[in-house]
Short mmCIF file of C-alpha atoms in Angstrom, two decimals:
data_model
loop_
_atom_site.label_atom_id
_atom_site.label_comp_id
_atom_site.label_asym_id
_atom_site.label_seq_id
_atom_site.Cartn_x
_atom_site.Cartn_y
_atom_site.Cartn_z
CA MET A 1 14.21 -10.50 -83.40
CA LYS A 2 11.55 -13.08 -82.51
CA ILE A 3 12.36 -16.57 -81.25
CA PHE A 4 10.31 -19.60 -82.32
CA ALA A 5 10.61 -23.37 -81.89
CA ILE A 6 9.53 -26.51 -83.72
CA SER A 7 10.94 -30.03 -83.51
CA ASP A 8 10.65 -33.51 -84.99
CA LEU A 9 10.46 -32.50 -88.64
CA HIS A 10 11.41 -36.07 -89.65
CA LEU A 11 12.32 -34.94 -93.16
CA SER A 12 12.83 -37.64 -95.78
CA PHE A 13 13.44 -35.94 -99.11
CA SER A 14 16.21 -38.47 -99.83
CA GLU A 15 14.77 -41.44 -97.94
CA ASP A 16 11.70 -43.61 -98.45
CA LYS A 17 10.20 -42.80 -95.04
CA PRO A 18 6.80 -41.17 -95.64
CA MET A 19 5.37 -39.82 -92.39
CA ASP A 20 1.74 -40.01 -93.52
CA ILE A 21 1.74 -43.69 -92.55
CA PHE A 22 1.36 -42.30 -89.00
CA GLY A 23 -1.93 -40.60 -89.78
CA SER A 24 -3.61 -37.69 -91.51
CA THR A 25 -1.74 -35.14 -89.37
CA TRP A 26 1.33 -35.88 -91.49
CA GLU A 27 -0.29 -35.57 -94.93
CA ASN A 28 1.50 -32.87 -96.97
CA TYR A 29 2.99 -31.62 -93.70
CA THR A 30 6.18 -30.28 -95.27
CA GLU A 31 4.15 -27.97 -97.52
CA ILE A 32 1.92 -26.89 -94.62
CA LEU A 33 4.96 -26.32 -92.40
CA ALA A 34 6.73 -24.24 -95.04
CA ASP A 35 3.65 -22.06 -95.56
CA ASN A 36 3.19 -21.51 -91.82
CA TRP A 37 6.91 -20.87 -91.32
CA GLN A 38 7.17 -18.25 -94.06
CA THR A 39 4.05 -16.50 -92.80
CA LEU A 40 5.23 -16.29 -89.19
CA ILE A 41 8.99 -15.93 -89.43
CA LYS A 42 11.11 -13.13 -90.86
CA LYS A 43 14.72 -13.27 -91.98
CA GLU A 44 15.95 -11.68 -88.76
CA ASP A 45 14.15 -14.21 -86.51
CA VAL A 46 15.56 -17.38 -84.93
CA VAL A 47 13.99 -20.86 -84.95
CA LEU A 48 15.05 -23.57 -82.51
CA ILE A 49 14.81 -27.16 -83.80
CA PRO A 50 15.45 -29.62 -80.95
CA GLY A 51 15.98 -32.87 -82.77
CA ASP A 52 14.69 -35.59 -85.09
CA ILE A 53 15.40 -33.46 -88.11
CA SER A 54 16.07 -36.03 -90.83
CA TRP A 55 15.54 -39.76 -91.38
CA ALA A 56 18.84 -39.95 -93.30
CA MET A 57 21.39 -42.42 -91.99
CA LYS A 58 24.43 -40.57 -93.34
CA LEU A 59 25.31 -36.88 -93.30
CA GLU A 60 25.72 -36.73 -97.11
CA ASN A 61 22.15 -37.96 -97.49
CA THR A 62 20.72 -34.97 -95.60
CA VAL A 63 21.51 -32.52 -98.43
CA ASN A 64 17.91 -32.24 -99.67
CA ASP A 65 16.53 -32.03 -96.14
CA PHE A 66 18.83 -29.17 -95.18
CA GLU A 67 18.18 -27.48 -98.51
CA TYR A 68 14.50 -27.41 -97.49
CA ILE A 69 15.36 -25.95 -94.06
CA ASN A 70 17.87 -23.49 -95.46
CA LYS A 71 15.28 -21.96 -97.82
CA LEU A 72 12.99 -21.14 -94.90
CA ASN A 73 13.26 -17.73 -93.24
CA GLY A 74 15.40 -17.01 -90.21
CA LYS A 75 18.47 -18.40 -88.52
CA LYS A 76 18.09 -21.95 -87.19
CA ILE A 77 19.68 -23.68 -84.19
CA ILE A 78 19.53 -27.48 -84.29
CA LEU A 79 20.02 -30.20 -81.68
CA LYS A 80 20.49 -33.93 -82.18
CA GLY A 81 17.48 -36.19 -81.64
CA ASN A 82 17.34 -39.93 -81.09
CA HIS A 83 16.59 -40.56 -84.80
CA ASP A 84 19.31 -38.27 -86.15
CA TYR A 85 21.70 -41.13 -86.94
CA TRP A 86 23.42 -38.97 -89.56
CA TRP A 87 24.79 -36.76 -86.73
CA GLN A 88 27.93 -38.68 -85.83
CA SER A 89 30.61 -35.99 -85.52
CA TYR A 90 29.93 -32.45 -84.33
CA GLY A 91 32.89 -31.14 -86.32
CA LYS A 92 31.64 -32.66 -89.57
CA VAL A 93 28.09 -31.46 -88.95
CA LYS A 94 29.27 -27.92 -88.20
CA GLU A 95 31.38 -27.84 -91.36
CA PHE A 96 28.53 -29.26 -93.46
CA LEU A 97 25.80 -26.85 -92.38
CA PRO A 98 24.89 -23.66 -94.27
CA ASP A 99 25.87 -20.34 -92.67
CA ASN A 100 22.43 -19.71 -91.14
CA ILE A 101 22.10 -23.09 -89.39
CA PHE A 102 23.97 -23.67 -86.11
CA ALA A 103 24.55 -26.99 -84.32
CA LEU A 104 24.25 -27.22 -80.53
CA GLN A 105 26.35 -29.91 -78.81
CA ASN A 106 28.15 -29.34 -75.50
CA ASN A 107 28.35 -25.64 -76.36
CA CYS A 108 26.32 -22.44 -76.34
CA ILE A 109 25.04 -20.68 -79.45
CA SER A 110 25.05 -16.89 -79.17
CA ILE A 111 23.10 -14.67 -81.58
CA ASP A 112 23.05 -11.07 -80.39
CA ASN A 113 21.39 -11.12 -76.93
CA LEU A 114 20.09 -14.66 -77.37
CA LYS A 115 21.98 -17.54 -75.76
CA VAL A 116 20.88 -21.10 -76.50
CA CYS A 117 22.14 -24.15 -74.62
CA GLY A 118 21.00 -27.71 -73.99
CA THR A 119 21.43 -31.42 -74.63
CA ARG A 120 19.51 -34.32 -76.16
CA GLY A 121 18.38 -35.95 -72.90
CA TRP A 122 16.99 -39.47 -72.64
CA VAL A 123 13.95 -41.46 -71.54
CA PHE A 124 13.08 -41.34 -67.83
CA PRO A 125 11.48 -44.35 -66.13
CA GLU A 126 7.78 -44.13 -65.40
CA GLN A 127 6.72 -42.83 -62.00
CA GLY A 128 8.10 -45.14 -59.34
CA GLY A 129 10.13 -47.12 -61.86
CA VAL A 130 13.85 -47.72 -61.81
CA PRO A 131 15.99 -47.10 -64.92
CA ASN A 132 18.01 -50.00 -66.21
CA THR A 133 21.78 -49.72 -66.09
CA GLU A 134 22.14 -48.52 -69.69
CA ASP A 135 19.39 -45.89 -69.38
CA GLU A 136 20.89 -44.64 -66.13
CA LYS A 137 24.30 -44.38 -67.80
CA ILE A 138 22.90 -42.36 -70.69
CA LEU A 139 20.87 -40.08 -68.40
CA ASN A 140 23.94 -39.32 -66.30
CA ARG A 141 25.96 -38.59 -69.42
CA GLU A 142 23.28 -36.22 -70.70
CA LYS A 143 23.19 -34.50 -67.32
CA GLU A 144 26.91 -33.75 -67.63
CA ARG A 145 26.48 -32.56 -71.20
CA LEU A 146 23.79 -30.13 -70.08
CA LYS A 147 26.14 -28.79 -67.42
CA LEU A 148 28.89 -28.34 -70.03
CA SER A 149 26.56 -26.33 -72.24
CA LEU A 150 25.35 -24.18 -69.35
CA LYS A 151 28.89 -23.51 -68.18
CA GLU A 152 29.80 -22.33 -71.67
CA MET A 153 26.76 -20.07 -71.59
CA GLN A 154 27.75 -18.60 -68.21
CA LYS A 155 31.13 -17.54 -69.62
CA ILE A 156 29.48 -15.20 -72.12
CA ARG A 157 26.16 -14.38 -70.47
CA SER A 158 25.42 -10.71 -69.91
CA GLU A 159 22.73 -9.01 -67.87
CA ASN A 160 20.44 -8.30 -70.83
CA ASP A 161 20.69 -11.74 -72.42
CA ILE A 162 17.74 -14.07 -72.87
CA VAL A 163 18.77 -17.71 -72.36
CA ILE A 164 16.73 -20.59 -73.79
CA ALA A 165 17.45 -24.28 -73.29
CA MET A 166 16.72 -27.06 -75.77
CA MET A 167 16.31 -30.78 -75.17
CA HIS A 168 14.98 -33.42 -77.51
CA PHE A 169 13.47 -35.65 -74.82
CA PRO A 170 11.19 -34.22 -72.13
CA PRO A 171 13.17 -33.18 -69.03
CA PHE A 172 10.91 -35.27 -66.79
CA ASN A 173 9.04 -38.57 -66.68
CA ASN A 174 5.48 -39.24 -67.85
CA LYS A 175 4.08 -37.75 -64.62
CA TRP A 176 6.04 -34.52 -65.18
CA GLU A 177 7.92 -34.89 -61.90
CA ASN A 178 10.95 -32.73 -61.16
CA SER A 179 14.28 -34.18 -62.30
CA PHE A 180 17.95 -33.31 -62.14
CA PHE A 181 17.48 -31.67 -65.56
CA THR A 182 14.82 -29.26 -64.28
CA ASP A 183 16.79 -28.70 -61.06
CA ILE A 184 19.95 -27.81 -63.00
CA LEU A 185 18.10 -25.48 -65.36
CA ASN A 186 16.50 -23.67 -62.43
CA GLU A 187 19.89 -23.46 -60.73
CA TYR A 188 21.18 -21.57 -63.77
CA ASN A 189 18.07 -19.35 -63.79
CA ILE A 190 16.81 -20.59 -67.16
CA LYS A 191 13.22 -19.48 -67.75
CA ILE A 192 12.40 -21.22 -71.06
CA LEU A 193 12.98 -24.79 -72.26
CA VAL A 194 11.75 -26.35 -75.51
CA TYR A 195 11.58 -30.07 -76.21
CA GLY A 196 9.96 -32.56 -78.58
CA HIS A 197 10.08 -36.34 -79.10
CA ILE A 198 6.43 -36.92 -78.15
CA HIS A 199 3.95 -37.50 -80.99
CA GLY A 200 0.24 -38.01 -81.44
CA LYS A 201 -2.72 -35.98 -80.21
CA ASN A 202 -3.61 -38.79 -77.78
CA SER A 203 -0.19 -38.70 -76.13
CA ASN A 204 0.24 -37.78 -72.49
CA TYR A 205 1.41 -34.18 -72.83
CA LYS A 206 0.70 -30.56 -71.97
CA LYS A 207 1.73 -27.66 -74.17
CA ILE A 208 3.40 -25.82 -71.28
CA ILE A 209 4.56 -27.30 -67.97
CA LYS A 210 6.03 -25.04 -65.29
CA LYS A 211 8.82 -26.24 -63.02
CA ASP A 212 9.54 -23.51 -60.48
CA ASN A 213 10.67 -20.57 -62.67
CA LEU A 214 11.19 -22.77 -65.74
CA GLN A 215 8.51 -22.99 -68.44
CA CYS A 216 8.79 -26.17 -70.52
CA HIS A 217 7.24 -25.93 -74.01
CA ILE A 218 6.60 -28.97 -76.18
CA CYS A 219 7.16 -28.25 -79.86
CA SER A 220 6.79 -31.55 -81.77
CA CYS A 221 5.51 -30.41 -85.15
CA ASP A 222 2.44 -32.66 -85.27
CA LEU A 223 1.33 -31.52 -81.80
CA ILE A 224 1.53 -27.83 -82.75
CA ASP A 225 -0.15 -28.21 -86.15
CA ASN A 226 3.10 -27.71 -88.07
CA LYS A 227 3.25 -24.10 -86.91
CA PRO A 228 6.41 -22.93 -85.04
CA ILE A 229 5.54 -21.70 -81.57
CA PHE A 230 6.49 -18.16 -80.53
CA LEU A 231 8.67 -18.01 -77.40
CA THR A 232 9.87 -14.46 -76.91
CA GLU A 233 11.19 -11.35 -78.64
CA ILE A 234 14.49 -9.54 -78.15
#
């Protein structure tokens, strides 16, 4: 079983939100992504999708988007992004999803010896900046949600398990400084984190950033040429 990741699909099969207005990288990207996906990924593999999945505003309007995802190979684990407005209730999302798509929210998803945990995260202030009251409130809430997910993981973690964390937002600011997110993940001995949110080849990003024993992989689809990145094999 191989583990891959790709985020920020921004699907809009039921919405008038064409992504090619953001540049040539997005032209025919759903066809390119599907071809790359089916070439790389087998039915027994797992793909992590940390957020910004669909432009739909309501859950019932995501049907065509999830039909697209469901037809692609492998099991999928999804996380809410900042544009996933359709994700209002975890219970409703869980009930709505096909059998091979799993929602991560304050919990831990276990597939054989793979354990996946995480939270959405939020925007950090720039280096030396101070978050406003609302941002600070959201960041603290996301910190607690990450702890909840990790505690659920610890209850079922075994010696041979591989644990991967997902966040939608980067776990650090634009200077890649350590944060309470990276500190917590290292405390729980997590070696791999995937995140997205950042777009554009001219963005301030690195494909892999190491924080102590934690490797942080960006997987926004336009930054990885619509090709899911390989993380590990179990």
